[in-house]
Amino acid sequence: DAGVIQSPRHEVTEMGQEVTLRCKPISGHNSLFWYRQTMMRGLELLIYFNNNVPIDDSGMPEDRFSAKMPNASFSTLKIQPSEPRDSAVYFCASSPGLSNQPQHFGDGTRLSIL
Amino acid sequence: AQSVTQPDIHITVSEGASLELRCNYSYGATPYLFWYVQSPGQGLQLLLKYFSGDTLVQGIKGFEAEFKRSQSSFNLRKPSVHWSDAAEYFCAVGAFDGNEKLTFGTGTRLTIIP
């Protein structure tokens, strides 16, 4: 079975540029989560969707960050403009959509903003 | 709101020795509890989960965890570690309130020495 697929795996770009991270959840999963992992702050939930609708975006750091889920099989996390402090590993996870079901993680996108 | 504490940042054990990783949670009711493992450059993989019922749960790779309500703990154990168990381990707690957000601990890095 295909797991959660993220692209790109690595992204290096200069500050001020727009960055788009992509995620394909596991087929049939109704919930999708975006996390950010850094040494200083650990694993932080940025936003999560259920049935393509954003449910909780309280973790989105600021207006430079936006996330969309246009359909059940695709989501994007966009940073515009990017800043060096956005450098982190960004994970996407999906789950069947019930609170007692575990989340399944992708392998992440390592983002470096120069 | 729920919270998770993993008091050990780094643990070193000899191959073949037993292992116990500590996890303490704070939540007003019975929580959902998870242990995940993260190998370098990869996403988080679910080891085991607790929802209700038997307080001793078995997971993959020979791991088990015991839910102790009186101590608000969910410690992870393995009777004999292998070099391949070297990784970062995360405890996470979720709530029965319909919100799928998980709160993750800061992780415990496990090093195995020959």
mmCIF file with all atom_site columns, C-alpha atoms in Angstrom, chain B residues 2-97:
data_model
loop_
_atom_site.group_PDB
_atom_site.id
_atom_site.type_symbol
_atom_site.label_atom_id
_atom_site.label_alt_id
_atom_site.label_comp_id
_atom_site.label_asym_id
_atom_site.label_entity_id
_atom_site.label_seq_id
_atom_site.pdbx_PDB_ins_code
_atom_site.Cartn_x
_atom_site.Cartn_y
_atom_site.Cartn_z
_atom_site.occupancy
_atom_site.B_iso_or_equiv
_atom_site.pdbx_formal_charge
_atom_site.auth_seq_id
_atom_site.auth_comp_id
_atom_site.auth_asym_id
_atom_site.auth_atom_id
_atom_site.pdbx_PDB_model_num
ATOM 1  C CA . GLN B 1 2  ? -3.467  17.789 27.110 1.00 0.00 ? 2  GLN B CA 1
ATOM 2  C CA . SER B 1 3  ? 0.315   17.701 27.501 1.00 0.00 ? 3  SER B CA 1
ATOM 3  C CA . VAL B 1 4  ? 3.091   15.117 27.321 1.00 0.00 ? 4  VAL B CA 1
ATOM 4  C CA . THR B 1 5  ? 6.432   14.937 29.087 1.00 0.00 ? 5  THR B CA 1
ATOM 5  C CA . GLN B 1 6  ? 9.301   12.717 28.054 1.00 0.00 ? 6  GLN B CA 1
ATOM 6  C CA . PRO B 1 7  ? 11.816  13.345 30.818 1.00 0.00 ? 7  PRO B CA 1
ATOM 7  C CA . ASP B 1 8  ? 14.760  11.630 29.136 1.00 0.00 ? 8  ASP B CA 1
ATOM 8  C CA . ILE B 1 9  ? 16.286  13.526 26.226 1.00 0.00 ? 9  ILE B CA 1
ATOM 9  C CA . HIS B 1 10 ? 18.893  10.862 25.451 1.00 0.00 ? 10 HIS B CA 1
ATOM 10 C CA . ILE B 1 11 ? 19.317  7.271  26.603 1.00 0.00 ? 11 ILE B CA 1
ATOM 11 C CA . THR B 1 12 ? 22.181  4.903  25.853 1.00 0.00 ? 12 THR B CA 1
ATOM 12 C CA . VAL B 1 13 ? 21.833  1.149  26.299 1.00 0.00 ? 13 VAL B CA 1
ATOM 13 C CA . SER B 1 14 ? 23.889  -1.859 25.335 1.00 0.00 ? 14 SER B CA 1
ATOM 14 C CA . GLU B 1 15 ? 22.679  -4.162 22.626 1.00 0.00 ? 15 GLU B CA 1
ATOM 15 C CA . GLY B 1 16 ? 20.709  -6.984 24.192 1.00 0.00 ? 16 GLY B CA 1
ATOM 16 C CA . ALA B 1 17 ? 19.842  -5.003 27.307 1.00 0.00 ? 17 ALA B CA 1
ATOM 17 C CA . SER B 1 18 ? 16.322  -4.111 28.325 1.00 0.00 ? 18 SER B CA 1
ATOM 18 C CA . LEU B 1 19 ? 14.842  -0.697 27.624 1.00 0.00 ? 19 LEU B CA 1
ATOM 19 C CA . GLU B 1 20 ? 12.243  1.527  29.219 1.00 0.00 ? 20 GLU B CA 1
ATOM 20 C CA . LEU B 1 21 ? 11.378  4.970  27.863 1.00 0.00 ? 21 LEU B CA 1
ATOM 21 C CA . ARG B 1 22 ? 9.262   7.182  30.065 1.00 0.00 ? 22 ARG B CA 1
ATOM 22 C CA . CYS B 1 23 ? 6.193   9.138  29.096 1.00 0.00 ? 23 CYS B CA 1
ATOM 23 C CA . ASN B 1 24 ? 3.913   11.135 31.397 1.00 0.00 ? 24 ASN B CA 1
ATOM 24 C CA . TYR B 1 25 ? 0.759   12.819 30.194 1.00 0.00 ? 25 TYR B CA 1
ATOM 25 C CA . SER B 1 26 ? -1.692  15.353 31.510 1.00 0.00 ? 26 SER B CA 1
ATOM 26 C CA . TYR B 1 27 ? -5.330  15.102 30.518 1.00 0.00 ? 27 TYR B CA 1
ATOM 27 C CA . GLY B 1 28 ? -8.598  15.327 32.413 1.00 0.00 ? 28 GLY B CA 1
ATOM 28 C CA . ALA B 1 29 ? -10.044 12.072 31.153 1.00 0.00 ? 29 ALA B CA 1
ATOM 29 C CA . THR B 1 30 ? -8.816  8.831  29.632 1.00 0.00 ? 30 THR B CA 1
ATOM 30 C CA . PRO B 1 31 ? -6.634  9.794  26.698 1.00 0.00 ? 31 PRO B CA 1
ATOM 31 C CA . TYR B 1 32 ? -5.601  8.153  23.496 1.00 0.00 ? 32 TYR B CA 1
ATOM 32 C CA . LEU B 1 33 ? -1.883  7.380  23.719 1.00 0.00 ? 33 LEU B CA 1
ATOM 33 C CA . PHE B 1 34 ? 0.632   6.568  21.019 1.00 0.00 ? 34 PHE B CA 1
ATOM 34 C CA . TRP B 1 35 ? 4.290   5.788  20.659 1.00 0.00 ? 35 TRP B CA 1
ATOM 35 C CA . TYR B 1 36 ? 6.036   6.649  17.401 1.00 0.00 ? 36 TYR B CA 1
ATOM 36 C CA . VAL B 1 37 ? 9.598   6.012  16.251 1.00 0.00 ? 37 VAL B CA 1
ATOM 37 C CA . GLN B 1 38 ? 11.578  8.205  13.880 1.00 0.00 ? 38 GLN B CA 1
ATOM 38 C CA . SER B 1 39 ? 14.723  7.030  12.119 1.00 0.00 ? 39 SER B CA 1
ATOM 39 C CA . PRO B 1 40 ? 17.071  9.643  10.621 1.00 0.00 ? 40 PRO B CA 1
ATOM 40 C CA . GLY B 1 41 ? 15.688  11.223 7.483  1.00 0.00 ? 41 GLY B CA 1
ATOM 41 C CA . GLN B 1 42 ? 12.340  9.526  7.814  1.00 0.00 ? 42 GLN B CA 1
ATOM 42 C CA . GLY B 1 43 ? 8.886   10.264 9.087  1.00 0.00 ? 43 GLY B CA 1
ATOM 43 C CA . LEU B 1 44 ? 7.304   8.970  12.253 1.00 0.00 ? 44 LEU B CA 1
ATOM 44 C CA . GLN B 1 45 ? 6.226   5.348  12.318 1.00 0.00 ? 45 GLN B CA 1
ATOM 45 C CA . LEU B 1 46 ? 3.555   4.112  14.705 1.00 0.00 ? 46 LEU B CA 1
ATOM 46 C CA . LEU B 1 47 ? 4.828   1.552  17.226 1.00 0.00 ? 47 LEU B CA 1
ATOM 47 C CA . LEU B 1 48 ? 1.681   1.051  19.275 1.00 0.00 ? 48 LEU B CA 1
ATOM 48 C CA . LYS B 1 49 ? -1.456  2.721  20.563 1.00 0.00 ? 49 LYS B CA 1
ATOM 49 C CA . TYR B 1 50 ? -3.752  2.634  23.589 1.00 0.00 ? 50 TYR B CA 1
ATOM 50 C CA . PHE B 1 51 ? -7.427  3.536  23.504 1.00 0.00 ? 51 PHE B CA 1
ATOM 51 C CA . SER B 1 52 ? -9.113  1.444  26.158 1.00 0.00 ? 52 SER B CA 1
ATOM 52 C CA . GLY B 1 53 ? -9.225  -2.046 27.586 1.00 0.00 ? 53 GLY B CA 1
ATOM 53 C CA . ASP B 1 54 ? -6.095  -3.993 28.418 1.00 0.00 ? 54 ASP B CA 1
ATOM 54 C CA . THR B 1 55 ? -3.554  -1.590 29.856 1.00 0.00 ? 55 THR B CA 1
ATOM 55 C CA . LEU B 1 56 ? -0.602  -3.554 28.457 1.00 0.00 ? 56 LEU B CA 1
ATOM 56 C CA . VAL B 1 57 ? -0.431  -3.098 24.713 1.00 0.00 ? 57 VAL B CA 1
ATOM 57 C CA . GLN B 1 58 ? 1.807   -4.850 22.260 1.00 0.00 ? 58 GLN B CA 1
ATOM 58 C CA . GLY B 1 59 ? 3.302   -3.149 19.246 1.00 0.00 ? 59 GLY B CA 1
ATOM 59 C CA . ILE B 1 60 ? 5.578   -3.783 16.336 1.00 0.00 ? 60 ILE B CA 1
ATOM 60 C CA . LYS B 1 61 ? 9.274   -4.650 16.564 1.00 0.00 ? 61 LYS B CA 1
ATOM 61 C CA . GLY B 1 62 ? 8.846   -6.330 19.955 1.00 0.00 ? 62 GLY B CA 1
ATOM 62 C CA . PHE B 1 63 ? 7.834   -3.177 21.829 1.00 0.00 ? 63 PHE B CA 1
ATOM 63 C CA . GLU B 1 64 ? 5.148   -2.954 24.480 1.00 0.00 ? 64 GLU B CA 1
ATOM 64 C CA . ALA B 1 65 ? 3.764   -0.179 26.647 1.00 0.00 ? 65 ALA B CA 1
ATOM 65 C CA . GLU B 1 66 ? 1.748   -0.083 29.826 1.00 0.00 ? 66 GLU B CA 1
ATOM 66 C CA . PHE B 1 67 ? -0.900  2.505  30.625 1.00 0.00 ? 67 PHE B CA 1
ATOM 67 C CA . LYS B 1 68 ? -0.954  3.398  34.320 1.00 0.00 ? 68 LYS B CA 1
ATOM 68 C CA . ARG B 1 69 ? -3.773  5.791  35.116 1.00 0.00 ? 69 ARG B CA 1
ATOM 69 C CA . SER B 1 70 ? -2.672  6.314  38.714 1.00 0.00 ? 70 SER B CA 1
ATOM 70 C CA . GLN B 1 71 ? 0.730   7.513  37.559 1.00 0.00 ? 71 GLN B CA 1
ATOM 71 C CA . SER B 1 72 ? -0.432  9.236  34.342 1.00 0.00 ? 72 SER B CA 1
ATOM 72 C CA . SER B 1 73 ? 2.223   7.256  32.546 1.00 0.00 ? 73 SER B CA 1
ATOM 73 C CA . PHE B 1 74 ? 2.571   5.267  29.345 1.00 0.00 ? 74 PHE B CA 1
ATOM 74 C CA . ASN B 1 75 ? 6.103   3.888  29.385 1.00 0.00 ? 75 ASN B CA 1
ATOM 75 C CA . LEU B 1 76 ? 7.558   2.027  26.427 1.00 0.00 ? 76 LEU B CA 1
ATOM 76 C CA . ARG B 1 77 ? 9.520   -1.169 27.016 1.00 0.00 ? 77 ARG B CA 1
ATOM 77 C CA . LYS B 1 78 ? 11.501  -3.738 25.129 1.00 0.00 ? 78 LYS B CA 1
ATOM 78 C CA . PRO B 1 79 ? 13.150  -6.734 26.797 1.00 0.00 ? 79 PRO B CA 1
ATOM 79 C CA . SER B 1 80 ? 16.192  -6.866 24.500 1.00 0.00 ? 80 SER B CA 1
ATOM 80 C CA . VAL B 1 81 ? 17.225  -4.056 22.179 1.00 0.00 ? 81 VAL B CA 1
ATOM 81 C CA . HIS B 1 82 ? 18.839  -4.462 18.792 1.00 0.00 ? 82 HIS B CA 1
ATOM 82 C CA . TRP B 1 83 ? 21.234  -2.043 17.079 1.00 0.00 ? 83 TRP B CA 1
ATOM 83 C CA . SER B 1 84 ? 18.450  -1.231 14.619 1.00 0.00 ? 84 SER B CA 1
ATOM 84 C CA . ASP B 1 85 ? 16.358  0.235  17.449 1.00 0.00 ? 85 ASP B CA 1
ATOM 85 C CA . ALA B 1 86 ? 18.580  3.308  17.562 1.00 0.00 ? 86 ALA B CA 1
ATOM 86 C CA . ALA B 1 87 ? 16.229  6.171  16.712 1.00 0.00 ? 87 ALA B CA 1
ATOM 87 C CA . GLU B 1 88 ? 14.143  8.967  18.204 1.00 0.00 ? 88 GLU B CA 1
ATOM 88 C CA . TYR B 1 89 ? 11.007  7.933  20.086 1.00 0.00 ? 89 TYR B CA 1
ATOM 89 C CA . PHE B 1 90 ? 7.970   10.135 20.551 1.00 0.00 ? 90 PHE B CA 1
ATOM 90 C CA . CYS B 1 91 ? 5.033   9.725  22.882 1.00 0.00 ? 91 CYS B CA 1
ATOM 91 C CA . ALA B 1 92 ? 1.791   11.434 21.858 1.00 0.00 ? 92 ALA B CA 1
ATOM 92 C CA . VAL B 1 93 ? -1.585  12.021 23.500 1.00 0.00 ? 93 VAL B CA 1
ATOM 93 C CA . GLY B 1 94 ? -4.960  12.693 21.940 1.00 0.00 ? 94 GLY B CA 1
ATOM 94 C CA . ALA B 1 95 ? -8.334  13.526 23.411 1.00 0.00 ? 95 ALA B CA 1
ATOM 95 C CA . PHE B 1 96 ? -11.792 12.003 23.211 1.00 0.00 ? 96 PHE B CA 1
ATOM 96 C CA . ASP B 1 97 ? -13.320 15.330 22.269 1.00 0.00 ? 97 ASP B CA 1
#
